[in-house]
Amino acid sequence: MSAAPDPLSGSTPASGPVSGPLWFQLVLLRRMADHHPELVEDALRELGVDRTTMREANRRWQAAVRSPKTRGAGTRYRSVLGPPETTGERRVGDLVFDAATWRVPLWPDLRFEVLSAPGGAVWNEWLVRAPGAHAPTLRTVEDLRPWSCTVDEVARAFAPARPMEGTAPTRWGLGFSG
């Protein structure tokens, strides 16, 4: 009897690590599950997978990140997500970064963006608004709904906003008055 196909890639669990936008979305959902479990449950149903599959995707991602044979983060994103939808340069002050974005099918109005310094070190990774997609109108704190706006949109709507260090490198916050 052969192993059942992996719902994330169509491959069997023994055939190696999974990859692709669906798998990566599960990693993002695992990061969000502590803050909005009800939204994550809805997203898992929409994707047709369960919490066990989400946890397995996250386990594999963490193993790849911590592996002694790990590739640079920029290379890792390309190997998991495939070629970026867009690439270009982004200037932040005097620094110039390579910017790459990928579609995130669960959130069609957003893109996952990775900013890399010369040499390939990842400087920032986050969700940004897709080109041509309309941002929500943000006037009050009540207008802030999970997965509807980007950090940049909140910072502009509630200036002056300031980045705040979080409890982990991937958990930055944004301080503002609404």
PDB file of C-alpha atoms in Angstrom:
ATOM      1  CA  MET A   1       0.000   0.000   0.000  1.00  0.00           C
ATOM      2  CA  SER A   2       1.471   3.381  -0.967  1.00  0.00           C
ATOM      3  CA  ALA A   3       1.372   6.572   1.071  1.00  0.00           C
ATOM      4  CA  ALA A   4      -1.487   8.977   0.437  1.00  0.00           C
ATOM      5  CA  PRO A   5      -0.647  12.068  -1.617  1.00  0.00           C
ATOM      6  CA  ASP A   6       0.250  15.155   0.364  1.00  0.00           C
ATOM      7  CA  PRO A   7      -2.655  17.653   0.027  1.00  0.00           C
ATOM      8  CA  LEU A   8      -0.171  20.503  -0.203  1.00  0.00           C
ATOM      9  CA  SER A   9       1.871  19.326  -3.149  1.00  0.00           C
ATOM     10  CA  GLY A  10       0.392  16.140  -4.528  1.00  0.00           C
ATOM     11  CA  SER A  11       3.569  14.291  -3.547  1.00  0.00           C
ATOM     12  CA  THR A  12       3.800  11.588  -0.939  1.00  0.00           C
ATOM     13  CA  PRO A  13       5.206  12.536   2.486  1.00  0.00           C
ATOM     14  CA  ALA A  14       8.301  10.424   1.796  1.00  0.00           C
ATOM     15  CA  SER A  15       9.135  12.305  -1.407  1.00  0.00           C
ATOM     16  CA  GLY A  16      10.564  15.341   0.344  1.00  0.00           C
ATOM     17  CA  PRO A  17       9.598  18.827   1.444  1.00  0.00           C
ATOM     18  CA  VAL A  18       6.446  20.435   0.155  1.00  0.00           C
ATOM     19  CA  SER A  19       6.428  23.801  -1.518  1.00  0.00           C
ATOM     20  CA  GLY A  20       4.166  26.222  -3.300  1.00  0.00           C
ATOM     21  CA  PRO A  21       1.823  29.049  -2.430  1.00  0.00           C
ATOM     22  CA  LEU A  22      -0.707  26.836  -0.627  1.00  0.00           C
ATOM     23  CA  TRP A  23       1.959  25.388   1.652  1.00  0.00           C
ATOM     24  CA  PHE A  24       3.412  28.834   2.373  1.00  0.00           C
ATOM     25  CA  GLN A  25      -0.058  30.214   3.165  1.00  0.00           C
ATOM     26  CA  LEU A  26      -0.359  27.525   5.832  1.00  0.00           C
ATOM     27  CA  VAL A  27       2.907  28.735   7.379  1.00  0.00           C
ATOM     28  CA  LEU A  28       1.498  32.282   7.469  1.00  0.00           C
ATOM     29  CA  LEU A  29      -1.768  31.025   8.940  1.00  0.00           C
ATOM     30  CA  ARG A  30       0.098  29.195  11.710  1.00  0.00           C
ATOM     31  CA  ARG A  31       1.784  32.491  12.614  1.00  0.00           C
ATOM     32  CA  MET A  32      -1.652  34.138  12.779  1.00  0.00           C
ATOM     33  CA  ALA A  33      -3.462  31.359  14.651  1.00  0.00           C
ATOM     34  CA  ASP A  34      -2.588  32.674  18.122  1.00  0.00           C
ATOM     35  CA  HIS A  35      -4.163  36.063  17.389  1.00  0.00           C
ATOM     36  CA  HIS A  36      -7.220  35.213  15.279  1.00  0.00           C
ATOM     37  CA  PRO A  37      -7.994  31.495  15.573  1.00  0.00           C
ATOM     38  CA  GLU A  38     -11.526  31.887  14.212  1.00  0.00           C
ATOM     39  CA  LEU A  39     -10.261  33.539  11.013  1.00  0.00           C
ATOM     40  CA  VAL A  40      -7.587  30.877  10.626  1.00  0.00           C
ATOM     41  CA  GLU A  41     -10.227  28.122  10.967  1.00  0.00           C
ATOM     42  CA  ASP A  42     -12.294  29.797   8.222  1.00  0.00           C
ATOM     43  CA  ALA A  43      -9.208  30.054   5.992  1.00  0.00           C
ATOM     44  CA  LEU A  44      -8.305  26.392   6.558  1.00  0.00           C
ATOM     45  CA  ARG A  45     -11.814  25.355   5.528  1.00  0.00           C
ATOM     46  CA  GLU A  46     -11.535  27.531   2.413  1.00  0.00           C
ATOM     47  CA  LEU A  47      -8.202  25.888   1.563  1.00  0.00           C
ATOM     48  CA  GLY A  48      -9.575  22.408   2.261  1.00  0.00           C
ATOM     49  CA  VAL A  49      -6.972  21.454   4.883  1.00  0.00           C
ATOM     50  CA  ASP A  50      -7.015  20.830   8.622  1.00  0.00           C
ATOM     51  CA  ARG A  51      -4.999  22.149  11.575  1.00  0.00           C
ATOM     52  CA  THR A  52      -2.751  19.071  11.517  1.00  0.00           C
ATOM     53  CA  THR A  53      -1.719  19.850   7.946  1.00  0.00           C
ATOM     54  CA  MET A  54      -1.126  23.494   8.912  1.00  0.00           C
ATOM     55  CA  ARG A  55       1.080  22.440  11.824  1.00  0.00           C
ATOM     56  CA  GLU A  56       2.999  20.025   9.591  1.00  0.00           C
ATOM     57  CA  ALA A  57       3.618  22.759   7.023  1.00  0.00           C
ATOM     58  CA  ASN A  58       4.925  25.001   9.801  1.00  0.00           C
ATOM     59  CA  ARG A  59       7.077  22.200  11.234  1.00  0.00           C
ATOM     60  CA  ARG A  60       8.673  21.618   7.834  1.00  0.00           C
ATOM     61  CA  TRP A  61       9.228  25.351   7.336  1.00  0.00           C
ATOM     62  CA  GLN A  62      10.882  25.696  10.750  1.00  0.00           C
ATOM     63  CA  ALA A  63      13.065  22.650  10.057  1.00  0.00           C
ATOM     64  CA  ALA A  64      14.167  24.172   6.741  1.00  0.00           C
ATOM     65  CA  VAL A  65      14.915  27.536   8.399  1.00  0.00           C
ATOM     66  CA  ARG A  66      16.985  25.909  11.162  1.00  0.00           C
ATOM     67  CA  SER A  67      18.744  23.292   9.046  1.00  0.00           C
ATOM     68  CA  PRO A  68      22.557  23.496   9.002  1.00  0.00           C
ATOM     69  CA  LYS A  69      22.260  23.117   5.217  1.00  0.00           C
ATOM     70  CA  THR A  70      19.834  26.030   4.985  1.00  0.00           C
ATOM     71  CA  ARG A  71      20.007  28.381   2.044  1.00  0.00           C
ATOM     72  CA  GLY A  72      19.654  32.122   2.388  1.00  0.00           C
ATOM     73  CA  ALA A  73      16.152  33.379   3.086  1.00  0.00           C
ATOM     74  CA  GLY A  74      15.786  34.950  -0.363  1.00  0.00           C
ATOM     75  CA  THR A  75      16.701  31.677  -2.049  1.00  0.00           C
ATOM     76  CA  ARG A  76      14.384  29.781   0.306  1.00  0.00           C
ATOM     77  CA  TYR A  77      11.387  31.933  -0.686  1.00  0.00           C
ATOM     78  CA  ARG A  78      12.098  31.394  -4.376  1.00  0.00           C
ATOM     79  CA  SER A  79      12.449  27.640  -3.899  1.00  0.00           C
ATOM     80  CA  VAL A  80       9.143  27.466  -1.986  1.00  0.00           C
ATOM     81  CA  LEU A  81       7.089  30.031  -3.915  1.00  0.00           C
ATOM     82  CA  GLY A  82       8.673  29.794  -7.349  1.00  0.00           C
ATOM     83  CA  PRO A  83       9.626  32.801  -9.441  1.00  0.00           C
ATOM     84  CA  PRO A  84       8.351  36.108  -8.032  1.00  0.00           C
ATOM     85  CA  GLU A  85       5.397  37.804  -9.689  1.00  0.00           C
ATOM     86  CA  THR A  86       7.376  41.054  -9.700  1.00  0.00           C
ATOM     87  CA  THR A  87      10.925  42.138  -8.971  1.00  0.00           C
ATOM     88  CA  GLY A  88      12.507  45.565  -8.744  1.00  0.00           C
ATOM     89  CA  GLU A  89      14.397  47.942  -6.520  1.00  0.00           C
ATOM     90  CA  ARG A  90      13.071  49.738  -3.454  1.00  0.00           C
ATOM     91  CA  ARG A  91      14.843  52.678  -1.894  1.00  0.00           C
ATOM     92  CA  VAL A  92      14.647  53.204   1.877  1.00  0.00           C
ATOM     93  CA  GLY A  93      16.595  56.338   2.740  1.00  0.00           C
ATOM     94  CA  ASP A  94      20.058  55.874   1.257  1.00  0.00           C
ATOM     95  CA  LEU A  95      19.735  52.101   0.981  1.00  0.00           C
ATOM     96  CA  VAL A  96      18.610  50.244  -2.128  1.00  0.00           C
ATOM     97  CA  PHE A  97      16.947  46.854  -1.717  1.00  0.00           C
ATOM     98  CA  ASP A  98      15.840  44.193  -4.168  1.00  0.00           C
ATOM     99  CA  ALA A  99      12.076  43.746  -3.860  1.00  0.00           C
ATOM    100  CA  ALA A 100      10.302  40.547  -4.898  1.00  0.00           C
ATOM    101  CA  THR A 101       6.583  39.860  -4.552  1.00  0.00           C
ATOM    102  CA  TRP A 102       4.465  36.722  -4.818  1.00  0.00           C
ATOM    103  CA  ARG A 103       0.702  36.183  -5.099  1.00  0.00           C
ATOM    104  CA  VAL A 104      -0.989  34.849  -1.986  1.00  0.00           C
ATOM    105  CA  PRO A 105      -4.181  33.242  -3.344  1.00  0.00           C
ATOM    106  CA  LEU A 106      -5.975  33.300   0.017  1.00  0.00           C
ATOM    107  CA  TRP A 107      -5.672  37.110   0.004  1.00  0.00           C
ATOM    108  CA  PRO A 108      -5.944  38.188  -3.660  1.00  0.00           C
ATOM    109  CA  ASP A 109      -5.623  41.914  -2.857  1.00  0.00           C
ATOM    110  CA  LEU A 110      -2.285  41.364  -1.105  1.00  0.00           C
ATOM    111  CA  ARG A 111       1.184  40.206  -2.107  1.00  0.00           C
ATOM    112  CA  PHE A 112       3.976  38.706   0.003  1.00  0.00           C
ATOM    113  CA  GLU A 113       6.998  40.981  -0.376  1.00  0.00           C
ATOM    114  CA  VAL A 114      10.611  40.212   0.483  1.00  0.00           C
ATOM    115  CA  LEU A 115      13.168  43.043   0.598  1.00  0.00           C
ATOM    116  CA  SER A 116      16.778  41.873   0.265  1.00  0.00           C
ATOM    117  CA  ALA A 117      19.974  43.828   0.764  1.00  0.00           C
ATOM    118  CA  PRO A 118      22.832  43.569  -1.716  1.00  0.00           C
ATOM    119  CA  GLY A 119      24.294  40.103  -1.215  1.00  0.00           C
ATOM    120  CA  GLY A 120      20.892  38.530  -0.584  1.00  0.00           C
ATOM    121  CA  ALA A 121      20.314  39.047   3.158  1.00  0.00           C
ATOM    122  CA  VAL A 122      16.572  39.504   3.781  1.00  0.00           C
ATOM    123  CA  TRP A 123      15.831  42.816   5.449  1.00  0.00           C
ATOM    124  CA  ASN A 124      12.037  42.636   5.608  1.00  0.00           C
ATOM    125  CA  GLU A 125       9.183  40.305   4.673  1.00  0.00           C
ATOM    126  CA  TRP A 126       5.530  41.242   4.868  1.00  0.00           C
ATOM    127  CA  LEU A 127       2.208  41.566   3.097  1.00  0.00           C
ATOM    128  CA  VAL A 128       1.744  44.563   0.801  1.00  0.00           C
ATOM    129  CA  ARG A 129      -1.177  45.775  -1.322  1.00  0.00           C
ATOM    130  CA  ALA A 130      -1.377  44.209  -4.797  1.00  0.00           C
ATOM    131  CA  PRO A 131      -0.974  46.615  -7.713  1.00  0.00           C
ATOM    132  CA  GLY A 132      -4.357  48.027  -8.698  1.00  0.00           C
ATOM    133  CA  ALA A 133      -6.119  46.670  -5.592  1.00  0.00           C
ATOM    134  CA  HIS A 134      -7.944  49.247  -3.531  1.00  0.00           C
ATOM    135  CA  ALA A 135      -6.980  49.751   0.102  1.00  0.00           C
ATOM    136  CA  PRO A 136      -9.761  50.075   2.683  1.00  0.00           C
ATOM    137  CA  THR A 137     -10.608  53.482   4.082  1.00  0.00           C
ATOM    138  CA  LEU A 138      -9.014  53.700   7.527  1.00  0.00           C
ATOM    139  CA  ARG A 139     -10.414  56.461   9.735  1.00  0.00           C
ATOM    140  CA  THR A 140     -10.820  54.800  13.130  1.00  0.00           C
ATOM    141  CA  VAL A 141      -9.365  51.821  14.980  1.00  0.00           C
ATOM    142  CA  GLU A 142     -12.651  49.995  14.297  1.00  0.00           C
ATOM    143  CA  ASP A 143     -11.805  50.138  10.574  1.00  0.00           C
ATOM    144  CA  LEU A 144      -8.778  47.913  11.195  1.00  0.00           C
ATOM    145  CA  ARG A 145      -9.852  44.374  10.376  1.00  0.00           C
ATOM    146  CA  PRO A 146      -7.380  41.481  10.179  1.00  0.00           C
ATOM    147  CA  TRP A 147      -6.123  40.721   6.675  1.00  0.00           C
ATOM    148  CA  SER A 148      -7.743  43.833   5.208  1.00  0.00           C
ATOM    149  CA  CYS A 149      -4.941  46.388   5.448  1.00  0.00           C
ATOM    150  CA  THR A 150      -1.173  46.495   5.386  1.00  0.00           C
ATOM    151  CA  VAL A 151       1.248  47.904   7.939  1.00  0.00           C
ATOM    152  CA  ASP A 152       2.143  50.678   5.497  1.00  0.00           C
ATOM    153  CA  GLU A 153      -1.526  51.640   5.030  1.00  0.00           C
ATOM    154  CA  VAL A 154      -2.076  51.795   8.804  1.00  0.00           C
ATOM    155  CA  ALA A 155       1.072  53.893   9.262  1.00  0.00           C
ATOM    156  CA  ARG A 156      -0.116  56.403   6.641  1.00  0.00           C
ATOM    157  CA  ALA A 157      -3.693  56.542   7.975  1.00  0.00           C
ATOM    158  CA  PHE A 158      -2.657  57.063  11.598  1.00  0.00           C
ATOM    159  CA  ALA A 159       0.505  59.131  11.299  1.00  0.00           C
ATOM    160  CA  PRO A 160       2.709  59.559  13.156  1.00  0.00           C
ATOM    161  CA  ALA A 161       3.082  55.817  13.588  1.00  0.00           C
ATOM    162  CA  ARG A 162       6.226  54.158  14.881  1.00  0.00           C
ATOM    163  CA  PRO A 163       7.527  50.614  14.569  1.00  0.00           C
ATOM    164  CA  MET A 164       7.782  48.795  17.892  1.00  0.00           C
ATOM    165  CA  GLU A 165       9.932  45.765  18.631  1.00  0.00           C
ATOM    166  CA  GLY A 166       7.847  42.698  19.381  1.00  0.00           C
ATOM    167  CA  THR A 167       8.354  39.579  21.435  1.00  0.00           C
ATOM    168  CA  ALA A 168      10.184  37.866  18.544  1.00  0.00           C
ATOM    169  CA  PRO A 169      11.952  39.028  15.372  1.00  0.00           C
ATOM    170  CA  THR A 170       8.839  38.285  13.302  1.00  0.00           C
ATOM    171  CA  ARG A 171       6.464  40.031  15.721  1.00  0.00           C
ATOM    172  CA  TRP A 172       7.012  43.718  15.233  1.00  0.00           C
ATOM    173  CA  GLY A 173       4.203  46.051  16.199  1.00  0.00           C
ATOM    174  CA  LEU A 174       3.083  49.456  15.032  1.00  0.00           C
ATOM    175  CA  GLY A 175       2.367  52.150  17.596  1.00  0.00           C
ATOM    176  CA  PHE A 176      -0.165  54.830  16.653  1.00  0.00           C
ATOM    177  CA  SER A 177      -3.091  56.875  17.956  1.00  0.00           C
ATOM    178  CA  GLY A 178      -6.526  56.360  16.415  1.00  0.00           C
TER     179      GLY A 178
END
